Coordinates of C-alpha atoms in Angstrom, one line a residue:
X1 CA -49.0 -63.5 -45.9
X2 CA -49.5 -65.7 -42.8
X3 CA -48.9 -64.1 -39.3
X4 CA -49.7 -66.0 -36.2
X5 CA -51.7 -68.8 -38.2
X6 CA -54.1 -66.5 -39.9
X7 CA -54.1 -64.7 -43.2
X8 CA -53.7 -61.0 -43.4
X9 CA -53.5 -58.3 -45.9
X10 CA -51.0 -55.4 -45.4
X11 CA -49.0 -55.9 -42.2
X12 CA -50.3 -53.2 -39.5
X13 CA -48.4 -51.2 -36.9
X14 CA -50.1 -53.4 -34.1
X15 CA -48.7 -56.7 -35.5
X16 CA -45.0 -55.2 -35.8
X17 CA -45.4 -54.2 -32.3
X18 CA -46.7 -57.6 -31.2
X19 CA -43.8 -59.2 -33.2
X20 CA -41.2 -57.0 -31.7
X21 CA -42.6 -57.3 -28.0
X22 CA -42.9 -53.6 -27.6
X23 CA -45.8 -51.0 -27.6
X24 CA -47.5 -49.5 -30.6
X25 CA -46.1 -46.0 -29.6
X26 CA -42.6 -47.4 -29.5
X27 CA -42.9 -48.6 -33.1
X28 CA -44.2 -45.1 -34.1
X29 CA -41.3 -43.5 -32.4
X30 CA -38.6 -45.8 -34.1
X31 CA -40.3 -45.4 -37.6
X32 CA -40.3 -41.6 -37.3
X33 CA -36.7 -41.5 -35.8
X34 CA -37.4 -40.4 -32.3
X35 CA -34.4 -40.5 -30.0
X36 CA -36.7 -41.5 -27.0
X37 CA -36.2 -45.1 -27.9
X38 CA -33.4 -47.7 -26.7
X39 CA -31.1 -49.3 -29.2
X40 CA -32.6 -52.7 -28.1
X41 CA -36.1 -51.8 -29.0
X42 CA -34.8 -50.2 -32.3
X43 CA -33.2 -53.4 -33.2
X44 CA -36.2 -55.5 -32.1
X45 CA -38.7 -53.1 -34.2
X46 CA -36.3 -53.3 -37.3
X47 CA -36.4 -56.9 -37.3
X48 CA -40.3 -57.2 -36.8
X49 CA -40.5 -54.7 -40.0
X50 CA -38.3 -56.9 -42.0
X51 CA -39.8 -60.1 -41.1
X52 CA -43.5 -58.9 -41.7
X53 CA -42.6 -56.6 -44.8
X54 CA -44.1 -53.6 -43.1
X55 CA -43.9 -50.4 -45.2
X56 CA -44.9 -47.4 -42.9
X57 CA -47.4 -44.7 -44.6
X58 CA -45.0 -42.1 -44.0
X59 CA -42.3 -43.6 -46.0
X60 CA -44.9 -44.1 -48.8
X61 CA -46.1 -40.5 -48.5
X62 CA -42.4 -39.2 -48.4
X63 CA -41.7 -41.2 -51.7
X64 CA -44.8 -39.5 -53.3
X65 CA -43.8 -36.1 -52.0
X66 CA -47.4 -35.6 -50.9
X67 CA -49.2 -33.7 -48.3
X68 CA -52.6 -34.6 -47.0
X69 CA -53.9 -31.0 -46.9
X70 CA -55.6 -31.7 -43.7
X71 CA -55.6 -30.3 -40.2
X72 CA -56.9 -32.1 -37.0
X73 CA -58.5 -29.9 -34.3
X74 CA -58.6 -32.1 -31.1
X75 CA -61.1 -31.4 -28.3
X76 CA -60.9 -33.9 -25.4
X77 CA -64.6 -33.2 -24.4
X78 CA -68.1 -34.7 -24.9
X79 CA -70.5 -33.4 -27.7
X80 CA -72.8 -32.1 -24.8
X81 CA -69.8 -30.0 -23.6
X82 CA -68.8 -29.0 -27.0
X83 CA -72.2 -27.3 -28.2
X84 CA -72.8 -26.0 -24.6
X85 CA -69.8 -23.9 -24.3
X86 CA -69.4 -20.8 -26.7
X87 CA -65.7 -20.9 -26.2
X88 CA -65.2 -24.2 -28.2
X89 CA -67.4 -23.1 -31.1
X90 CA -65.6 -19.6 -31.3
X91 CA -62.4 -21.4 -31.4
X92 CA -63.6 -23.8 -34.1
X93 CA -65.0 -20.8 -36.1
X94 CA -61.7 -19.0 -36.0
X95 CA -59.7 -22.1 -36.9
X96 CA -62.0 -23.0 -39.7
X97 CA -62.0 -19.5 -41.2
X98 CA -58.2 -19.5 -41.3
X99 CA -57.8 -22.9 -42.7
X100 CA -60.5 -22.4 -45.4
X101 CA -58.4 -19.2 -46.6
X102 CA -55.4 -21.7 -46.9
X103 CA -57.4 -24.3 -48.6
X104 CA -56.8 -26.7 -45.8
X105 CA -59.4 -29.5 -44.7
X106 CA -60.5 -29.1 -41.0
X107 CA -60.9 -32.5 -39.2
X108 CA -62.8 -31.9 -35.9
X109 CA -61.9 -34.7 -33.5
X110 CA -63.5 -35.3 -30.0
X111 CA -61.6 -37.5 -27.6
X112 CA -63.8 -38.9 -24.8
X113 CA -62.1 -42.1 -23.7
X114 CA -58.8 -43.8 -23.7
X115 CA -59.9 -46.0 -26.6
X116 CA -60.8 -43.1 -28.7
X117 CA -57.3 -41.7 -27.8
X118 CA -55.6 -44.8 -28.8
X119 CA -57.5 -44.8 -32.2
X120 CA -56.6 -41.1 -32.8
X121 CA -52.8 -42.2 -32.0
X122 CA -53.0 -44.5 -34.5
X123 CA -54.6 -42.2 -37.1
X124 CA -51.7 -39.8 -36.3
X125 CA -49.1 -42.5 -36.7
X126 CA -50.5 -43.2 -40.2
X127 CA -49.4 -39.6 -40.8
X128 CA -53.0 -38.8 -42.1
X129 CA -52.9 -34.9 -41.1
X130 CA -50.2 -32.5 -41.8
X131 CA -50.6 -30.9 -38.4
X132 CA -52.6 -31.0 -35.2
X133 CA -54.3 -28.2 -33.1
X134 CA -55.2 -29.2 -29.4
X135 CA -57.5 -27.4 -27.3
X136 CA -58.5 -27.9 -23.7
X137 CA -55.5 -29.7 -22.6
X138 CA -54.9 -30.8 -18.9
X139 CA -51.6 -30.9 -17.2
X140 CA -51.3 -34.7 -17.5
X141 CA -52.5 -35.0 -21.2
X142 CA -49.8 -37.0 -23.0
X143 CA -51.2 -36.4 -26.5
X144 CA -48.9 -33.3 -27.1
X145 CA -45.9 -35.4 -26.4
X146 CA -47.2 -38.3 -28.7
X147 CA -47.7 -35.7 -31.6
X148 CA -44.2 -34.3 -30.9
X149 CA -42.8 -37.8 -31.1
X150 CA -44.4 -38.4 -34.3
X151 CA -42.7 -35.1 -35.5
X152 CA -46.2 -33.9 -36.6
X153 CA -46.5 -29.9 -36.3
X154 CA -48.8 -29.0 -33.4
X155 CA -50.0 -26.0 -31.7
X156 CA -51.8 -25.8 -28.4
X157 CA -54.7 -23.5 -27.2
X158 CA -53.3 -22.7 -23.9
X159 CA -50.5 -24.2 -22.0
X160 CA -50.0 -27.4 -19.6
X161 CA -47.6 -25.4 -17.4
X162 CA -45.4 -22.1 -17.3
X163 CA -42.5 -24.3 -19.0
X164 CA -44.6 -25.6 -21.9
X165 CA -42.2 -26.7 -24.5
X166 CA -44.8 -27.0 -27.4
X167 CA -46.0 -24.3 -29.7
X168 CA -49.1 -22.4 -28.2
X169 CA -51.3 -19.6 -28.4
X170 CA -52.9 -18.5 -25.2
X171 CA -54.6 -15.3 -23.4
X172 CA -53.4 -13.2 -20.4
X173 CA -55.2 -15.4 -17.9
X174 CA -53.5 -13.9 -14.9
X175 CA -54.4 -10.5 -16.0
X176 CA -58.0 -11.6 -16.4
X177 CA -58.3 -12.6 -12.8
X178 CA -56.4 -9.4 -11.6
X179 CA -58.4 -6.9 -13.6
X180 CA -61.8 -8.6 -12.3
X181 CA -60.9 -8.3 -8.8
X182 CA -59.4 -4.7 -9.4
X183 CA -62.9 -3.8 -10.7
X184 CA -64.7 -5.3 -7.8
X185 CA -62.5 -3.8 -5.2
X186 CA -62.9 -0.4 -6.9
X187 CA -66.6 -0.8 -6.6
X188 CA -66.1 -1.1 -2.8
X189 CA -66.6 -5.0 -2.6
X190 CA -64.4 -6.4 0.1
X191 CA -65.6 -10.1 0.5
X192 CA -64.7 -11.2 -3.2
X193 CA -65.2 -14.9 -3.7
X194 CA -63.8 -16.9 -6.7
X195 CA -65.1 -20.0 -8.7
X196 CA -62.0 -21.3 -10.3
X197 CA -61.7 -23.8 -13.0
X198 CA -60.2 -27.3 -12.6
X199 CA -56.7 -27.0 -11.0
X200 CA -55.1 -29.6 -13.0
X201 CA -55.4 -27.0 -15.9
X202 CA -52.8 -24.3 -16.1
X203 CA -55.4 -21.7 -17.4
X204 CA -57.4 -22.2 -14.2
X205 CA -54.3 -21.9 -11.8
X206 CA -53.4 -18.6 -13.8
X207 CA -56.9 -17.0 -13.4
X208 CA -56.7 -18.0 -9.7
X209 CA -53.2 -16.4 -9.2
X210 CA -54.6 -13.2 -10.8
X211 CA -57.5 -13.4 -8.5
X212 CA -55.1 -13.5 -5.4
X213 CA -52.9 -10.8 -7.1
X214 CA -55.8 -8.6 -7.4
X215 CA -56.7 -9.1 -3.7
X216 CA -53.2 -8.3 -2.7
X217 CA -53.0 -5.1 -4.7
X218 CA -56.4 -4.1 -3.1
X219 CA -55.1 -4.7 0.5
X220 CA -57.6 -7.6 0.9
X221 CA -56.6 -10.8 2.7
X222 CA -56.8 -14.3 0.8
X223 CA -59.4 -16.3 2.6
X224 CA -59.6 -19.8 1.4
X225 CA -63.2 -20.3 2.4
X226 CA -63.8 -17.7 -0.6
X227 CA -62.2 -19.9 -3.0
X228 CA -64.0 -23.0 -4.8
X229 CA -63.0 -24.9 -7.7
X230 CA -65.3 -26.3 -10.6
X231 CA -65.1 -27.6 -14.0
X232 CA -66.0 -24.9 -16.2
X233 CA -69.5 -26.0 -16.7
X234 CA -72.9 -24.4 -15.5
X235 CA -73.6 -27.1 -13.1
X236 CA -70.0 -26.9 -11.7
X237 CA -70.7 -23.0 -11.2
X238 CA -73.9 -23.9 -9.3
X239 CA -72.5 -26.4 -6.9
X240 CA -69.4 -24.2 -6.0
X241 CA -71.7 -21.1 -5.5
X242 CA -73.6 -23.4 -3.1
X243 CA -70.3 -24.3 -1.2
X244 CA -69.1 -20.7 -1.2
X245 CA -72.5 -19.6 0.4
X246 CA -72.5 -22.1 3.0
X247 CA -68.8 -21.1 4.1
X248 CA -69.2 -17.4 3.7
X249 CA -73.1 -16.4 3.4
X250 CA -71.7 -12.5 3.8
X251 CA -69.7 -12.7 0.5
X252 CA -70.4 -9.7 -1.6
X253 CA -68.8 -10.3 -4.9
X254 CA -67.8 -13.5 -7.1
X255 CA -65.3 -13.8 -9.8
X256 CA -66.2 -16.8 -11.9
X257 CA -63.5 -18.0 -14.1
X258 CA -65.8 -18.5 -17.0
X259 CA -69.1 -17.1 -18.2
X260 CA -70.8 -20.6 -18.1
X261 CA -69.8 -21.0 -14.4
X262 CA -71.0 -17.4 -13.7
X263 CA -74.5 -18.4 -15.3
X264 CA -74.6 -21.6 -12.7
X265 CA -73.6 -19.0 -9.9
X266 CA -76.3 -16.6 -11.0
X267 CA -79.0 -19.2 -10.5
X268 CA -78.0 -19.9 -7.0
X269 CA -77.7 -16.3 -5.9
X270 CA -81.2 -15.8 -7.3
X271 CA -82.5 -19.0 -5.6
X272 CA -81.2 -17.6 -2.1
X273 CA -82.6 -14.3 -2.5
X274 CA -79.7 -12.4 -3.5
X275 CA -79.9 -9.5 -5.8
X276 CA -77.2 -9.0 -8.6
X277 CA -75.5 -6.6 -8.3
X278 CA -76.9 -4.8 -5.2
X279 CA -76.2 -7.7 -2.8
X280 CA -73.6 -9.6 -4.8
X281 CA -71.7 -8.5 -7.8
X282 CA -70.7 -11.1 -10.3
X283 CA -68.1 -11.2 -13.0
X284 CA -67.3 -14.0 -15.7
X285 CA -64.5 -14.5 -18.2
X286 CA -64.9 -15.0 -22.1
X287 CA -67.4 -12.2 -23.1
X288 CA -69.5 -14.9 -24.5
X289 CA -73.1 -14.6 -25.8
X290 CA -74.0 -16.0 -22.2
X291 CA -72.4 -12.9 -20.8
X292 CA -74.4 -10.6 -23.1
X293 CA -77.9 -12.5 -22.7
X294 CA -77.8 -12.9 -19.0
X295 CA -80.2 -10.9 -16.7
X296 CA -78.7 -8.6 -15.6
X297 CA -76.0 -8.6 -18.4
X298 CA -72.7 -9.9 -17.2
X299 CA -69.5 -8.1 -16.7
X300 CA -66.8 -10.2 -18.1
X301 CA -63.2 -10.3 -19.1
X302 CA -63.0 -10.6 -23.0
X303 CA -60.5 -12.8 -24.5
X304 CA -60.2 -12.9 -28.2
X305 CA -61.4 -16.4 -28.5
X306 CA -62.0 -16.3 -32.4
X307 CA -58.7 -14.4 -33.0
X308 CA -56.9 -17.1 -30.9
X309 CA -58.3 -19.9 -33.1
X310 CA -57.2 -18.2 -36.2
X311 CA -53.7 -17.2 -34.8
X312 CA -53.5 -21.0 -33.7
X313 CA -54.4 -22.0 -37.4
X314 CA -51.8 -19.3 -38.7
X315 CA -48.9 -20.5 -36.7
X316 CA -49.5 -24.1 -37.4
X317 CA -49.6 -23.4 -41.2
X318 CA -46.1 -21.6 -40.8
X319 CA -44.8 -24.7 -39.0
X320 CA -46.1 -27.1 -41.7
X321 CA -44.3 -24.9 -44.3
X322 CA -41.1 -24.9 -42.4
X323 CA -41.0 -21.3 -41.7
X324 CA -37.8 -20.5 -39.6
X325 CA -39.3 -17.2 -38.2
X326 CA -42.8 -18.8 -37.2
X327 CA -43.8 -17.5 -33.8
X328 CA -44.0 -20.5 -31.5
X329 CA -45.6 -18.9 -28.2
X330 CA -47.9 -16.1 -28.1
X331 CA -50.1 -14.7 -25.4
X332 CA -52.9 -12.1 -26.4
X333 CA -54.3 -9.6 -24.2
X334 CA -57.6 -9.5 -22.2
X335 CA -60.0 -6.8 -21.8
X336 CA -62.6 -5.9 -19.0
X337 CA -66.1 -5.4 -20.4
X338 CA -68.4 -3.7 -17.8
X339 CA -72.1 -4.5 -17.7
X340 CA -74.9 -4.3 -15.1
X341 CA -73.8 -7.2 -13.0
X342 CA -71.2 -5.2 -11.1

């Protein structure tokens, strides 16, 4: 078949898009019956498909009545971040165990650039997986909407906002921040700082809200000089801790929104001659190996990370099977684990 003066094999989605004068995503939505496409675009795509003789993979699979028996776990992070943070490894462990029990193949996908995102969207449009699990999703991430438009079952780890329409499994992040501050205030701390996560992530905003609720419950004022945000990395925790000490060198406690950021904060506190917990008490979130092996061992708010991975996979499998009674939005409880850092 000759297209644009060159010889090709089977027509591609990109060639259909070029012939129709629309984007690749529009072609995918037309093929998958999305209502979010204009009649004009539908007609253009229909003509291009007819002219090129394009056969969508989805149609071929539907005729065969087949499933791929594969599930994609998508983490929009680098390899360095993936292996440095116990959170991701625990999620993978939980997801992998549940899918193995169901005899499903796990496809781990890291998305580090717009090019990789585009490639993955093409992979999804070809219907090569039965479902998608998404971890570490930011507020402006369009991928959940792309997956929805392709009508592929999906479950998020966490939420993009309070009004998240997609299926998700989350933990009680507001409760995590509140319980941490309740504990610190109960130990007599009065100048409690926080290292929040990136505020374009709902999880970070919820933990910050919990921190503020804890202060209000203890009768303590909210002092914005005691609030610094970072990026859930150890380096981010270090930089945020330095900023906090510059603003309020008299602070006597720190709630870090992850154990990894707490580890960075601990290094700076030690460098500046502050003892933990005598001078500054320190709390993290996750109750990871980082918390247990820190010196002194870190008080941390435990969230059931591996269980979240299992539950995410379980909910997704129910959606793939078309179960009408499948739970769509679950929030799992958190628990404060007290150690020597407070």
